[in-house]
CSV table of C-alpha atoms and ligand atoms in Angstrom, one decimal:
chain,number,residue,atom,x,y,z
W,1,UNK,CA,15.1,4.2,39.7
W,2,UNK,CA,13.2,3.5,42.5
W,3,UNK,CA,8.9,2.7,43.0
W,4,UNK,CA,8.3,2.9,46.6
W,5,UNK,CA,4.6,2.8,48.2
W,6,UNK,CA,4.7,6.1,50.0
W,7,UNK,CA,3.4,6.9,54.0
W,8,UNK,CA,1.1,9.5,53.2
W,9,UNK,CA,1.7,10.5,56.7
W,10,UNK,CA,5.4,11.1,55.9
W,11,UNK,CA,6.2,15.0,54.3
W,12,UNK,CA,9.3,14.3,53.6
W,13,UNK,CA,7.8,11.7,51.3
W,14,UNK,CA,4.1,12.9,50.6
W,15,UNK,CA,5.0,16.5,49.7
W,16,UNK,CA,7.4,15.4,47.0
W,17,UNK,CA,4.6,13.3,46.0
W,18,UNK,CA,2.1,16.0,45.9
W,19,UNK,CA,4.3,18.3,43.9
W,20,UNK,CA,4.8,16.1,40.9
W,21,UNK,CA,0.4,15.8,41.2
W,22,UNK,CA,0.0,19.6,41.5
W,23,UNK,CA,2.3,21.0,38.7
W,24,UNK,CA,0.9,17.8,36.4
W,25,UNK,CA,-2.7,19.6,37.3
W,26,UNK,CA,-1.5,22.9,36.5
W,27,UNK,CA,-0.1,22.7,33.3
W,28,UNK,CA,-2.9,20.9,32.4
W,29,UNK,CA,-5.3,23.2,33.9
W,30,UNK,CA,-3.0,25.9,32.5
W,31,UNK,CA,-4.0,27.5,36.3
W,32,UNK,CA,-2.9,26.7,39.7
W,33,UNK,CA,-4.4,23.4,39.9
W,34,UNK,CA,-8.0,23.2,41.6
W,35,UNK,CA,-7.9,19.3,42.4
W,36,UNK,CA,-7.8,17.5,45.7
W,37,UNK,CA,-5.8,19.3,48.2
W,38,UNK,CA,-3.1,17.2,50.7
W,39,UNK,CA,-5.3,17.1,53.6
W,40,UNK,CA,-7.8,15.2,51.2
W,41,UNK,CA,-5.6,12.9,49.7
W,42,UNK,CA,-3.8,12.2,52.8
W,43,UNK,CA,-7.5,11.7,54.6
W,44,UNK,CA,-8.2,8.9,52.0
W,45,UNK,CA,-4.4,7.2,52.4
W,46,UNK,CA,-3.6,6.5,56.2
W,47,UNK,CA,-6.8,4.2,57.0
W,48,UNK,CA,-5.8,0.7,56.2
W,49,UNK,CA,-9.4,-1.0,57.4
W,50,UNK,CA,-10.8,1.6,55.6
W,51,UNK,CA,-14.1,0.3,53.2
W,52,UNK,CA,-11.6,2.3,50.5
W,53,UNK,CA,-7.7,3.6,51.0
W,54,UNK,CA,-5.4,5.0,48.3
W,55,UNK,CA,-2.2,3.8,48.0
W,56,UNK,CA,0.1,6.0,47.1
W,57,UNK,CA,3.5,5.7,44.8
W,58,UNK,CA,6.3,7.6,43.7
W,59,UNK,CA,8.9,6.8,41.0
W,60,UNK,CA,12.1,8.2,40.4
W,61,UNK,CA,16.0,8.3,41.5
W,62,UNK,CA,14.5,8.3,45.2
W,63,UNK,CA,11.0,8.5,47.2
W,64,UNK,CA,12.0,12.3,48.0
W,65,UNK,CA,12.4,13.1,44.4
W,66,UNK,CA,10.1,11.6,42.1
W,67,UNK,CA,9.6,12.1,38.5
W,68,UNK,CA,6.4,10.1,37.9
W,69,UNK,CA,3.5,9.8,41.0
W,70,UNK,CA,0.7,7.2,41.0
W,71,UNK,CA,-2.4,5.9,43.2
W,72,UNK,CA,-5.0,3.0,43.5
W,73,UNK,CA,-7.5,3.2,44.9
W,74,UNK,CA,-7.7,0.1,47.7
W,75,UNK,CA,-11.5,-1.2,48.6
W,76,UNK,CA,-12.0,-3.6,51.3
W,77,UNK,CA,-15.3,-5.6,50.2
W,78,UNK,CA,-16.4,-3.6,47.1
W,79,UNK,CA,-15.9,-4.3,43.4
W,80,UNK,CA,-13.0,-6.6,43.6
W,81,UNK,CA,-12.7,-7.4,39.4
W,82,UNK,CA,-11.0,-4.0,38.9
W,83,UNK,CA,-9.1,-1.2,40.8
W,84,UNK,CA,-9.1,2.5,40.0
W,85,UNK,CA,-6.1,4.2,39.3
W,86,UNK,CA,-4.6,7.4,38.5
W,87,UNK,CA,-0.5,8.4,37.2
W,88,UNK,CA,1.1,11.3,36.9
W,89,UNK,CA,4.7,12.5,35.0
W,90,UNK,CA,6.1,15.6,36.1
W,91,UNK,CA,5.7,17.7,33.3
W,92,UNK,CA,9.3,18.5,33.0
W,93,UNK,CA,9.8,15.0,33.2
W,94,UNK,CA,7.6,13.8,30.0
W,95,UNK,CA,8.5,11.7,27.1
W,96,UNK,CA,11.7,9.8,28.9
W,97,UNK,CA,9.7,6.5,29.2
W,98,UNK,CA,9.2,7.3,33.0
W,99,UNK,CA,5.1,7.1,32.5
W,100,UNK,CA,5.5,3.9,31.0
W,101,UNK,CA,7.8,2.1,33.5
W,102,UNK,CA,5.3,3.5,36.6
W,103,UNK,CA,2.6,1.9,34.6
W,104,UNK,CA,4.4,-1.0,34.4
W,105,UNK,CA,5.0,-1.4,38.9
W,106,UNK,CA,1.5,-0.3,39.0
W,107,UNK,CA,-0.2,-3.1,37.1
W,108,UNK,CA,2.4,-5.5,39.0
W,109,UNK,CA,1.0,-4.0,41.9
W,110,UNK,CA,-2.6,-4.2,41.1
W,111,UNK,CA,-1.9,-8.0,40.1
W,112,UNK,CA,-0.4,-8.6,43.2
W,113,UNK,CA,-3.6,-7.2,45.4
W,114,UNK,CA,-5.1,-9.7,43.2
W,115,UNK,CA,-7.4,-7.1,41.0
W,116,UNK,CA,-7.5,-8.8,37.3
W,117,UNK,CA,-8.5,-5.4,35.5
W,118,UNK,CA,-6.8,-2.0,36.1
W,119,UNK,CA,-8.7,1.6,35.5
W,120,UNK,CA,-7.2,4.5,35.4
W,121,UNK,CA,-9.0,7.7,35.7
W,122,UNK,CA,-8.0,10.6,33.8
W,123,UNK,CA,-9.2,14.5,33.9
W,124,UNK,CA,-9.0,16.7,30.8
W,125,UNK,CA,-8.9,20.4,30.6
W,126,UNK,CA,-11.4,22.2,28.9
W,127,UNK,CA,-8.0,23.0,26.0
W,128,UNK,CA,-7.6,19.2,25.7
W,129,UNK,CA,-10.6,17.1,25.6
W,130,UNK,CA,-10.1,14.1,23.5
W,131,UNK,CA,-6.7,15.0,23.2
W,132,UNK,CA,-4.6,14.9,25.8
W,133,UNK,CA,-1.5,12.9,26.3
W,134,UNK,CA,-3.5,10.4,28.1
W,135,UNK,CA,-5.0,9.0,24.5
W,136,UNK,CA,-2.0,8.1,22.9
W,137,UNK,CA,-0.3,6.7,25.9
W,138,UNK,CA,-3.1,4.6,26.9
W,139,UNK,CA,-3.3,2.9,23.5
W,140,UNK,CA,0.2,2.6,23.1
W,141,UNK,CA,0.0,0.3,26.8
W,142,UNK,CA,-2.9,-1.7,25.4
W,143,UNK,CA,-5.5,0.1,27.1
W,144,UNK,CA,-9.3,0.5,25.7
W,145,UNK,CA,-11.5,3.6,26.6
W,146,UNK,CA,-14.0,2.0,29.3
W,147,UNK,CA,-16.0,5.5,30.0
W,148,UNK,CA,-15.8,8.7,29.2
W,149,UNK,CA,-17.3,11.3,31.1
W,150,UNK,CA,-17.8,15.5,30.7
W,151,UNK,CA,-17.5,18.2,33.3
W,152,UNK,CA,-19.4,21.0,33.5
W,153,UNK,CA,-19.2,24.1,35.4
W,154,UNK,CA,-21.7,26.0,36.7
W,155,UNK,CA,-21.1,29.7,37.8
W,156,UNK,CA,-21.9,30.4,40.8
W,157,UNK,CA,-24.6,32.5,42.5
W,158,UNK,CA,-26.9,32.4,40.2
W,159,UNK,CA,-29.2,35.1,38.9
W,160,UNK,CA,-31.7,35.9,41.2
W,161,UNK,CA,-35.1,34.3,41.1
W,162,UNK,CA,-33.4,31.5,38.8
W,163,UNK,CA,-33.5,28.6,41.4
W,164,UNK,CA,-37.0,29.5,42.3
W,165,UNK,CA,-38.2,29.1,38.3
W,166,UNK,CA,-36.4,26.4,38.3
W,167,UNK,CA,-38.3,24.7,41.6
W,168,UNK,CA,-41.8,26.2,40.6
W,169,UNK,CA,-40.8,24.3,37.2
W,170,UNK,CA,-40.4,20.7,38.3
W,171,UNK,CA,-41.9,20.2,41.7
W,172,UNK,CA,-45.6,19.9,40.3
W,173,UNK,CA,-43.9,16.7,38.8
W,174,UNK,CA,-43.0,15.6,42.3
W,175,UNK,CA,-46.0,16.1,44.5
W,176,UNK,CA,-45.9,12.3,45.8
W,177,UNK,CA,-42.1,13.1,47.3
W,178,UNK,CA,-41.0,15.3,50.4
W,179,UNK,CA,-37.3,17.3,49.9
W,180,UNK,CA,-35.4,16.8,52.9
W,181,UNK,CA,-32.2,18.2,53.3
W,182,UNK,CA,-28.8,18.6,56.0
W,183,UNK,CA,-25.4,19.4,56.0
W,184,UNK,CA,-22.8,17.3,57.2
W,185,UNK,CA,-24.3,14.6,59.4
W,186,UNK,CA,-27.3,12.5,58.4
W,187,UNK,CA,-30.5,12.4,60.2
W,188,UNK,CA,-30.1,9.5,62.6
W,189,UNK,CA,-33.8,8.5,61.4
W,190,UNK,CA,-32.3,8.6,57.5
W,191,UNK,CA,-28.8,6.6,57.9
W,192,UNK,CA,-30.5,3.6,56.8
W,193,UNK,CA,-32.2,4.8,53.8
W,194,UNK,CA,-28.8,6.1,52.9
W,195,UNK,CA,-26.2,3.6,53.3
W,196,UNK,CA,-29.1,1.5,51.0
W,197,UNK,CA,-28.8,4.8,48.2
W,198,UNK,CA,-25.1,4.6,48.9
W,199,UNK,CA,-24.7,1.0,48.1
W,200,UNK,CA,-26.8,0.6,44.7
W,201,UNK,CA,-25.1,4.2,43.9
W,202,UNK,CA,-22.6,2.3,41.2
W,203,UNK,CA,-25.3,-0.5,39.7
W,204,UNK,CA,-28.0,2.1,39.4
W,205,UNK,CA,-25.9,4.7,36.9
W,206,UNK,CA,-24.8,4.5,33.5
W,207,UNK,CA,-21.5,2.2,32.8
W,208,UNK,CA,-20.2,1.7,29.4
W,209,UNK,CA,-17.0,-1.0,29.7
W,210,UNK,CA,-16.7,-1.6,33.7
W,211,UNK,CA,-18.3,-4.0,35.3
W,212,UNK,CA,-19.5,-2.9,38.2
W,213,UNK,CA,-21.6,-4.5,41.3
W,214,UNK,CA,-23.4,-2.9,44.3
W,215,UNK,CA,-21.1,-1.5,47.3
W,216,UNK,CA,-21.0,-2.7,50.6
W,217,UNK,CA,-22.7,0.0,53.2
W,218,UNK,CA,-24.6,0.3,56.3
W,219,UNK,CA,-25.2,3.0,58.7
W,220,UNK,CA,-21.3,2.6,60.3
W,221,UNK,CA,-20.0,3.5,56.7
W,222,UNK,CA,-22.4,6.8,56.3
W,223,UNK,CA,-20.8,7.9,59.5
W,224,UNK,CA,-17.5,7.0,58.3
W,225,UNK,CA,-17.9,8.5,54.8
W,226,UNK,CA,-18.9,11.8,57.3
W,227,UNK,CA,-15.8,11.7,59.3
W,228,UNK,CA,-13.7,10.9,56.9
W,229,UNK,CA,-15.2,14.1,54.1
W,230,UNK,CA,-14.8,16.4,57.6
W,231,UNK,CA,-11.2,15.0,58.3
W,232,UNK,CA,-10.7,16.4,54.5
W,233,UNK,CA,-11.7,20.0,55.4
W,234,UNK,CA,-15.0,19.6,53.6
W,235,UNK,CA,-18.6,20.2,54.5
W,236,UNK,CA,-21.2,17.9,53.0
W,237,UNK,CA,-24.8,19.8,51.8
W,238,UNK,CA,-27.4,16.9,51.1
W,239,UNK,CA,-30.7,16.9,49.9
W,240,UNK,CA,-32.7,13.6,49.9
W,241,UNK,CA,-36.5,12.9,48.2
W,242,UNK,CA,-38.8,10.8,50.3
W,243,UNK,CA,-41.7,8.6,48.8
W,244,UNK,CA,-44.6,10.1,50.9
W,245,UNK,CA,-46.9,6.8,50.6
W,246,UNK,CA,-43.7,4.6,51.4
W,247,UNK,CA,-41.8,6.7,54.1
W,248,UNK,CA,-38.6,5.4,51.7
W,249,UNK,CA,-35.7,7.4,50.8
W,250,UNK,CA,-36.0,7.1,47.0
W,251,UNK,CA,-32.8,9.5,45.9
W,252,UNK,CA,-29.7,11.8,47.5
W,253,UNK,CA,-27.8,14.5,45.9
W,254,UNK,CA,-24.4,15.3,47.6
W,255,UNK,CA,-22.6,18.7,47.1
W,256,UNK,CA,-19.4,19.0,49.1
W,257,UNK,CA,-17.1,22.2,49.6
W,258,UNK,CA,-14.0,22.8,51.1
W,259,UNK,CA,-13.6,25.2,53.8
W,260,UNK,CA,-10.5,26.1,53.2
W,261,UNK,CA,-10.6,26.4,49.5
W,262,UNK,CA,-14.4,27.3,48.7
W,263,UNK,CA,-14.2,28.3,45.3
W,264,UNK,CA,-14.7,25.7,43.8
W,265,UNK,CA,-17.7,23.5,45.0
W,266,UNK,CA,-17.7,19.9,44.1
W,267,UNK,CA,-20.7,17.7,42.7
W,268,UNK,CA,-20.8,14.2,44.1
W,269,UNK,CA,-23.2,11.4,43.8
W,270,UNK,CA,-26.5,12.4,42.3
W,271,UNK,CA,-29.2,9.2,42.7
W,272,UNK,CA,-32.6,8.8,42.2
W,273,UNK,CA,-33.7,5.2,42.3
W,274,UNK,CA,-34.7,3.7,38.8
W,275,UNK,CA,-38.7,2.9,39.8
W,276,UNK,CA,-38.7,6.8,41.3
W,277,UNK,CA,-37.6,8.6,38.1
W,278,UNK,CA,-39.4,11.1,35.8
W,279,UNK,CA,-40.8,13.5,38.6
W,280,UNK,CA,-37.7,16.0,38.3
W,281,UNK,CA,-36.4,14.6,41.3
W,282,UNK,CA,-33.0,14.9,39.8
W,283,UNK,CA,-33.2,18.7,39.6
W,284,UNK,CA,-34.8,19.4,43.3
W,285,UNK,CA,-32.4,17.5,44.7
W,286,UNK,CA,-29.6,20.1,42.9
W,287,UNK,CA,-31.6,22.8,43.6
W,288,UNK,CA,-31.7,22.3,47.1
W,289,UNK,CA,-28.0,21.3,47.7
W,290,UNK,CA,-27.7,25.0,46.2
W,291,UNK,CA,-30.1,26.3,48.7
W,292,UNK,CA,-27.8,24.9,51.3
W,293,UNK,CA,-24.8,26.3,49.6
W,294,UNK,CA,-26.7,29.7,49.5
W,295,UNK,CA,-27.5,29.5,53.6
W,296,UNK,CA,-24.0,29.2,54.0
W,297,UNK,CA,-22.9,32.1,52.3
W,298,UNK,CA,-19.8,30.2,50.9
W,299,UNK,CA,-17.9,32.4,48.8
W,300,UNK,CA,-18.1,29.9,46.0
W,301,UNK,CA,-17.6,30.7,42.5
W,302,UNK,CA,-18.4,27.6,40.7
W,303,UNK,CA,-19.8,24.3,41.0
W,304,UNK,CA,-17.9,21.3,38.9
W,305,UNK,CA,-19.9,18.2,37.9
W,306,UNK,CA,-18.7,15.2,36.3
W,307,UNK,CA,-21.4,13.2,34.0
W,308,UNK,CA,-20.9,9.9,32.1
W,309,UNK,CA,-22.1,10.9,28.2
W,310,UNK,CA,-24.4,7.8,27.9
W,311,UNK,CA,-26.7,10.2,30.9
W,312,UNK,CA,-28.9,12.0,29.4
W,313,UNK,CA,-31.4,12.5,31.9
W,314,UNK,CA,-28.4,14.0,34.2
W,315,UNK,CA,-26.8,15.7,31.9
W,316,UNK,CA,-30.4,17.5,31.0
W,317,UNK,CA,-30.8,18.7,34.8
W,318,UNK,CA,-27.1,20.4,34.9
W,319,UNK,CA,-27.8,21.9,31.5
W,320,UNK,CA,-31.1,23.4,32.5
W,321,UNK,CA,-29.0,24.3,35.8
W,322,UNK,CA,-26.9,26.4,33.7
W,323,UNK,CA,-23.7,24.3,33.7
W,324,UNK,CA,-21.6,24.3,30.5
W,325,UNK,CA,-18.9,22.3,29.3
W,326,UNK,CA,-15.4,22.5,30.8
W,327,UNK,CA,-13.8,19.5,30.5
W,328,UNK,CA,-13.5,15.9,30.2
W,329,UNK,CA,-12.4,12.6,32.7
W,330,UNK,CA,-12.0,8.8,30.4
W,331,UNK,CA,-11.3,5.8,32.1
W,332,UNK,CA,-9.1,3.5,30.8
W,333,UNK,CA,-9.1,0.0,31.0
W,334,UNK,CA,-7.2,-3.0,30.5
W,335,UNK,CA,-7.6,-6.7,32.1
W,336,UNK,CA,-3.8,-7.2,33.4
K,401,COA,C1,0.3,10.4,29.8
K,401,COA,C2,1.6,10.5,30.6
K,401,COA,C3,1.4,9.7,31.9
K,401,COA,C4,2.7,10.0,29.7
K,401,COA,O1,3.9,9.9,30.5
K,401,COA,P1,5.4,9.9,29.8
K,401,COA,O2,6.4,9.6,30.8
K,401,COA,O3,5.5,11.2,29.0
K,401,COA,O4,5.2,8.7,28.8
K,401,COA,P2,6.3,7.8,28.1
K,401,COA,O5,7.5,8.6,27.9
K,401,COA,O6,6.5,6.5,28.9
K,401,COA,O7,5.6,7.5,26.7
K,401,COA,C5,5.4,6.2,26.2
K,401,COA,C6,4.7,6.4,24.8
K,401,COA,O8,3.4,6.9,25.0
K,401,COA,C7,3.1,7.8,23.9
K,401,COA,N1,3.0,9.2,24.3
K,401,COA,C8,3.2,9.6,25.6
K,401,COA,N2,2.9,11.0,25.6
K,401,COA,C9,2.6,11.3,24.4
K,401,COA,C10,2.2,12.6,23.8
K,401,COA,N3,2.1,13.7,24.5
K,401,COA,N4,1.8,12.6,22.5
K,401,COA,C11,1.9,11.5,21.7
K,401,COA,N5,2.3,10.3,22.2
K,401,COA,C12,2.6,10.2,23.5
K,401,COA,C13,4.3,7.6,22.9
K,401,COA,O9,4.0,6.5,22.1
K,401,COA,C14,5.4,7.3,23.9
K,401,COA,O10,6.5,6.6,23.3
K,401,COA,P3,7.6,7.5,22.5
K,401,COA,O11,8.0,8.6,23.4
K,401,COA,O12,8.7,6.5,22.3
K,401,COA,O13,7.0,8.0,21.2
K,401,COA,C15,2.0,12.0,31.0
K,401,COA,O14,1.8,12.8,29.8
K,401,COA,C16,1.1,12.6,32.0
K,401,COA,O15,1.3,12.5,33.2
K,401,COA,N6,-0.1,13.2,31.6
K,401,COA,C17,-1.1,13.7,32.5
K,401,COA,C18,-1.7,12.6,33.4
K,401,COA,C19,-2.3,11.5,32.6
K,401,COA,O16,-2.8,11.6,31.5
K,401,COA,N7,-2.3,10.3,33.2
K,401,COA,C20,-3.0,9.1,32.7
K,401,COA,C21,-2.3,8.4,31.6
K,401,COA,S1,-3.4,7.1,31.1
């Protein structure tokens, strides 16, 4: 058996790869498999100087025919202690020790880029929360759950007048803040603000078991994170609240669809800053990214969210939103 690092730039060895990913997804999902599509995982893998690149592996007889997939998730300058991870087994593969002996090259591998502490990331479908494979493997390897987080969907358009409510609702709460919003590029004049939400982004939300720090970002990296989201297909809806008496950017909301596969719209980072809370700020923010997604006339059916359970406050906003329960992602830790 072979573990090779695979050149996501290679088909002959990414789309052997991505197969062993997709049919993993799908008989989880028990559904073609609505994860990250290969333009988006190969947008994230060729950039070596990138702030973050995955590496990609394969495992099996040879790199064109693998039976187990894997991927960590490189950063340059950012949270060195750890490094995320994900692994696959092709389904028809399971229960033949192959998941084990991946794990195995990739804590090796995460030693050698010097990370001490390896977490792998793990989604659940709605049939299998708390039970998937994943929990019985990761114990069996030694591993301890260091989060555990829930998705929620939330159909999409919704009923008419409800986003309205919903804004007449919180924004007397919010009177000392202005809603900005944009797609895709940031507002030269707002860059700053955001590379500064960007960066306190991980220190500023809920962690149970993972240690993390602030990220490294100025206004080169909001452009990157821009090029890089439109390299994977996707457009980028942002709202952002503005302290009125400080000019500041105090919070950012990112929604992010694909334009090739709009049906499912994806949540990504949801911020307001720890001294700004309490004015709903949280819940504009949402709204407005829906706004966008309304202008746009995307023909999106739902909107996924991923929450950590220790956040109430969030998980308050995308219940009021309408979202419901559809899943579940744990990491997994263990200090190698
Ligand atoms: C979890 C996963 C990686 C396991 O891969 P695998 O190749 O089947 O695992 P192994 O054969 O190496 O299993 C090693 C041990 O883990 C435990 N285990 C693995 N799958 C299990 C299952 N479905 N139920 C109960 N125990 C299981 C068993 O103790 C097993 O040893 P045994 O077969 O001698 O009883 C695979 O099911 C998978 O890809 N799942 C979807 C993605 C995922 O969960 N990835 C993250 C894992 S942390």
């Amino acid at each position: 058996m072979q573990f090779t690092h695979i050149d996501a730039n290679n088909d002959e060895q990414f789309d052997p790869w991505f197969g062993v990913l997709q049919r993993s997804e799908q008989s989880r999902d028990g559904e073609p498999a609505q994860g990250w599509h290969p333009d988006e995982w190969r947008a994230r893998s060729i950039d070596e100087t990138a702030p973050k690149v995955f590496h990609l592996y394969s495992y099996g007889p040879s790199r064109e025919r693998p039976v187990a997939v894997g991927a960590l998730e490189v950063t340059r300058d950012d949270n060195l202690a750890f490094i995320d991870g994900n692994l696959f087994v092709d389904p028809a593969e399971r229960r033949r020790g192959y998941g084990s002996a991946l794990l195995k090259e990739l804590e090796a591998s995460a030693r050698e880029l010097g990370r001490p502490t390896l977490v792998i990331f793990v989604i659940e479908s709605s049939r299998e929360i708390g039970t998937g494979p994943n929990r019985a493997f990761a114990l069996h390897h030694g591993y301890r759950v260091a989060e555990e987080n829930v998705r929620r969907d939330l159909e999409w358009p919704r009923p008419d007048d409800e986003l309205n409510d919903l804004w007449d609702t919180w924004s007397p709460f919010a009177t000392d803040y202005e809603i900005i919003s944009w797609t895709n590029g940031t507002p030269e004049e707002f860059v700053e603000g955001r590379a500064h939400l960007s960066a306190i982004m991980p220190v500023e939300t809920p962690h149970v078991d993972i240690d993390v720090e602030a990220e490294h970002w100025d206004a080169a990296r909001v452009r990157l994170h821009e090029a890089t989201t439109n390299q994977m297909g996707r457009d980028l809806l942002v709202a952002a609240a503005r302290h009125r008496a400080s000019g500041e950017l105090v919070g950012y909301s990112e929604l992010t669809v694909s334009r090739e596969q709009p049906q499912t719209a994806y949540q990504w980072d949801t911020l307001v800053v720890r001294s700004h809370r309490g004015h709903r700020l949280g819940g504009l923010l949402k709204v407005t990214t829906m706004r966008l997604l309304e202008a746009g006339r995307y023909p999106t059916t739902k909107i996924t969210t991923f929450n950590s359970m220790l956040n109430g406050p969030m998980i308050a906003v995308n219940e009021a939103l309408g979202a419901r329960i559809a899943g579940a992602m744990v990491a997994w830790r263990k200090d190698l």
